[in-house]
DNA sequence: GATCTGACCACCG
DNA sequence: CCGGTGGCCAGAT
């Protein structure tokens, strides 16, 4: 557990239900604008039983970027849809409607 | 300690 | 719009 990871988790925990954010924005919020990759890595190694809503983090296009081969992507999408997030034919969600801005 | 890998993104050209 | 490049973090070999 590093300081970077903790800041990432702390940021993700503040994302309200039914909202999404992208990896780059999380990185920027924790003070590392170019560490989007690090964010993805940290979330991929979340400790079991954590209260971090990792499923609310998607890629820049608003699409799910988790591995398609583990079935994780399908699960993530299902959870998001259960929270009210809608995806278009390309599997992208609207930032206008579901994007989370920490400012308000 | 060099190199590669992975749930990524911004910046050119 | 598409492709290449560099940048960031942490773990594995």
Tab-separated table of C-alpha atoms (C1' of nucleotides) in Angstrom:
chain	number	residue	atom	x	y	z
A	1	UNK	CA	0.000	0.000	0.000
A	2	UNK	CA	1.561	3.244	-1.146
A	3	UNK	CA	0.643	6.883	-0.614
A	4	UNK	CA	-0.315	7.132	-4.245
A	5	UNK	CA	-2.676	4.174	-4.041
A	6	UNK	CA	-4.279	5.483	-0.866
A	7	UNK	CA	-4.959	8.824	-2.497
A	8	UNK	CA	-6.458	7.047	-5.481
A	9	UNK	CA	-8.726	4.947	-3.272
A	10	UNK	CA	-9.729	7.991	-1.260
A	11	UNK	CA	-10.669	9.843	-4.416
A	12	UNK	CA	-12.641	6.961	-5.876
A	13	UNK	CA	-14.520	6.535	-2.601
A	14	UNK	CA	-15.924	10.048	-3.040
A	15	UNK	CA	-17.593	9.204	-6.351
A	16	UNK	CA	-21.360	9.245	-5.818
A	17	UNK	CA	-23.615	6.417	-6.883
A	18	UNK	CA	-24.645	6.530	-10.540
A	19	UNK	CA	-21.675	8.659	-11.564
A	20	UNK	CA	-18.474	7.808	-13.413
A	21	UNK	CA	-15.004	9.229	-13.813
A	22	UNK	CA	-12.023	8.366	-15.993
A	23	UNK	CA	-8.575	7.185	-14.958
A	24	UNK	CA	-6.855	10.385	-16.049
A	25	UNK	CA	-9.136	12.562	-13.938
A	26	UNK	CA	-8.511	10.461	-10.859
A	27	UNK	CA	-4.794	10.783	-11.482
A	28	UNK	CA	-5.130	14.548	-11.816
A	29	UNK	CA	-7.170	14.769	-8.605
A	30	UNK	CA	-4.440	13.031	-6.643
A	31	UNK	CA	-1.801	15.340	-8.071
A	32	UNK	CA	-0.356	13.085	-10.791
A	33	UNK	CA	-1.928	14.225	-14.083
A	34	UNK	CA	0.031	11.683	-16.121
A	35	UNK	CA	-0.365	8.709	-13.822
A	36	UNK	CA	-3.557	7.316	-15.342
A	37	UNK	CA	-1.754	4.047	-15.836
A	38	UNK	CA	-0.829	3.914	-12.181
A	39	UNK	CA	-4.481	4.436	-11.284
A	40	UNK	CA	-5.481	1.471	-13.405
A	41	UNK	CA	-2.816	-0.633	-11.815
A	42	UNK	CA	-3.826	0.316	-8.280
A	43	UNK	CA	-7.481	-0.436	-8.936
A	44	UNK	CA	-6.626	-3.765	-10.519
A	45	UNK	CA	-4.968	-4.809	-7.264
A	46	UNK	CA	-7.600	-3.677	-4.800
A	47	UNK	CA	-7.580	-5.623	-1.532
A	48	UNK	CA	-10.560	-7.925	-1.184
A	49	UNK	CA	-13.428	-6.498	0.780
A	50	UNK	CA	-12.406	-2.898	0.173
A	51	UNK	CA	-15.102	-0.246	0.074
A	52	UNK	CA	-13.692	1.339	-3.066
A	53	UNK	CA	-16.277	1.611	-5.884
A	54	UNK	CA	-13.765	0.752	-8.594
A	55	UNK	CA	-16.545	0.082	-11.119
A	56	UNK	CA	-17.228	3.838	-11.366
A	57	UNK	CA	-13.873	4.340	-13.058
A	58	UNK	CA	-13.925	3.967	-16.840
A	59	UNK	CA	-11.678	5.034	-19.697
A	60	UNK	CA	-11.563	8.390	-21.430
A	61	UNK	CA	-14.376	7.528	-23.847
A	62	UNK	CA	-16.749	6.619	-21.065
A	63	UNK	CA	-16.417	2.970	-22.016
A	64	UNK	CA	-15.482	0.056	-19.812
A	65	UNK	CA	-11.818	-0.766	-20.149
A	66	UNK	CA	-11.463	-3.718	-17.830
A	67	UNK	CA	-10.349	-7.021	-19.254
A	68	UNK	CA	-12.955	-8.655	-21.490
A	69	UNK	CA	-11.539	-12.093	-20.845
A	70	UNK	CA	-12.161	-12.359	-17.135
A	71	UNK	CA	-15.831	-11.416	-17.277
A	72	UNK	CA	-15.027	-8.398	-15.153
A	73	UNK	CA	-16.148	-5.903	-17.794
A	74	UNK	CA	-19.573	-7.471	-18.022
A	75	UNK	CA	-19.949	-7.369	-14.249
A	76	UNK	CA	-18.818	-3.752	-14.115
A	77	UNK	CA	-21.310	-2.694	-16.758
A	78	UNK	CA	-24.125	-4.527	-14.972
A	79	UNK	CA	-23.348	-2.726	-11.715
A	80	UNK	CA	-23.200	0.652	-13.410
A	81	UNK	CA	-26.492	0.055	-15.195
A	82	UNK	CA	-28.047	-0.946	-11.885
A	83	UNK	CA	-26.976	2.473	-10.604
A	84	UNK	CA	-28.668	4.174	-13.544
A	85	UNK	CA	-25.747	4.685	-15.901
A	86	UNK	CA	-26.701	4.141	-19.542
A	87	UNK	CA	-24.436	2.978	-22.369
A	88	UNK	CA	-24.933	3.658	-26.064
A	89	UNK	CA	-24.441	1.223	-28.938
A	90	UNK	CA	-20.678	1.751	-28.765
A	91	UNK	CA	-20.628	0.914	-25.082
A	92	UNK	CA	-19.956	4.510	-24.099
A	93	UNK	CA	-21.639	6.480	-21.332
A	94	UNK	CA	-22.335	10.219	-21.573
A	95	UNK	CA	-20.013	12.468	-19.581
A	96	UNK	CA	-22.654	15.165	-19.751
A	97	UNK	CA	-25.153	13.017	-17.895
A	98	UNK	CA	-23.080	10.679	-15.724
A	99	UNK	CA	-19.650	12.259	-15.414
A	100	UNK	CA	-18.622	13.217	-11.887
A	101	UNK	CA	-17.075	16.599	-11.288
A	102	UNK	CA	-15.470	16.770	-7.813
A	103	UNK	CA	-16.270	20.476	-7.739
A	104	UNK	CA	-19.955	19.836	-7.938
B	1	DG	C1'	19.099	-2.892	-11.486
B	2	DA	C1'	17.431	-3.377	-16.393
B	3	DT	C1'	13.292	-4.649	-18.812
B	4	DC	C1'	8.589	-5.867	-19.493
B	5	DT	C1'	3.695	-5.613	-18.495
B	6	DG	C1'	-0.943	-3.762	-17.495
B	7	DA	C1'	-8.173	-1.859	-15.759
B	8	DC	C1'	-4.438	4.612	-19.338
B	9	DC	C1'	-3.899	9.455	-21.275
B	10	DA	C1'	-2.002	13.817	-23.446
B	11	DC	C1'	0.499	15.490	-27.119
B	12	DC	C1'	1.938	15.987	-31.640
B	13	DG	C1'	1.955	15.031	-36.876
C	1	DC	C1'	-9.580	10.702	-37.516
C	2	DC	C1'	-5.556	7.487	-36.878
C	3	DG	C1'	-0.992	6.199	-35.358
C	4	DG	C1'	3.310	6.830	-32.856
C	5	DT	C1'	5.646	8.466	-28.614
C	6	DG	C1'	6.484	9.643	-23.960
C	7	DG	C1'	4.970	9.807	-19.278
C	8	DC	C1'	3.272	7.880	-14.765
C	9	DC	C1'	2.915	3.766	-10.864
C	10	DA	C1'	3.931	-0.868	-8.947
C	11	DG	C1'	4.963	-5.736	-9.430
C	12	DA	C1'	7.284	-9.570	-11.733
C	13	DT	C1'	11.307	-11.844	-13.868
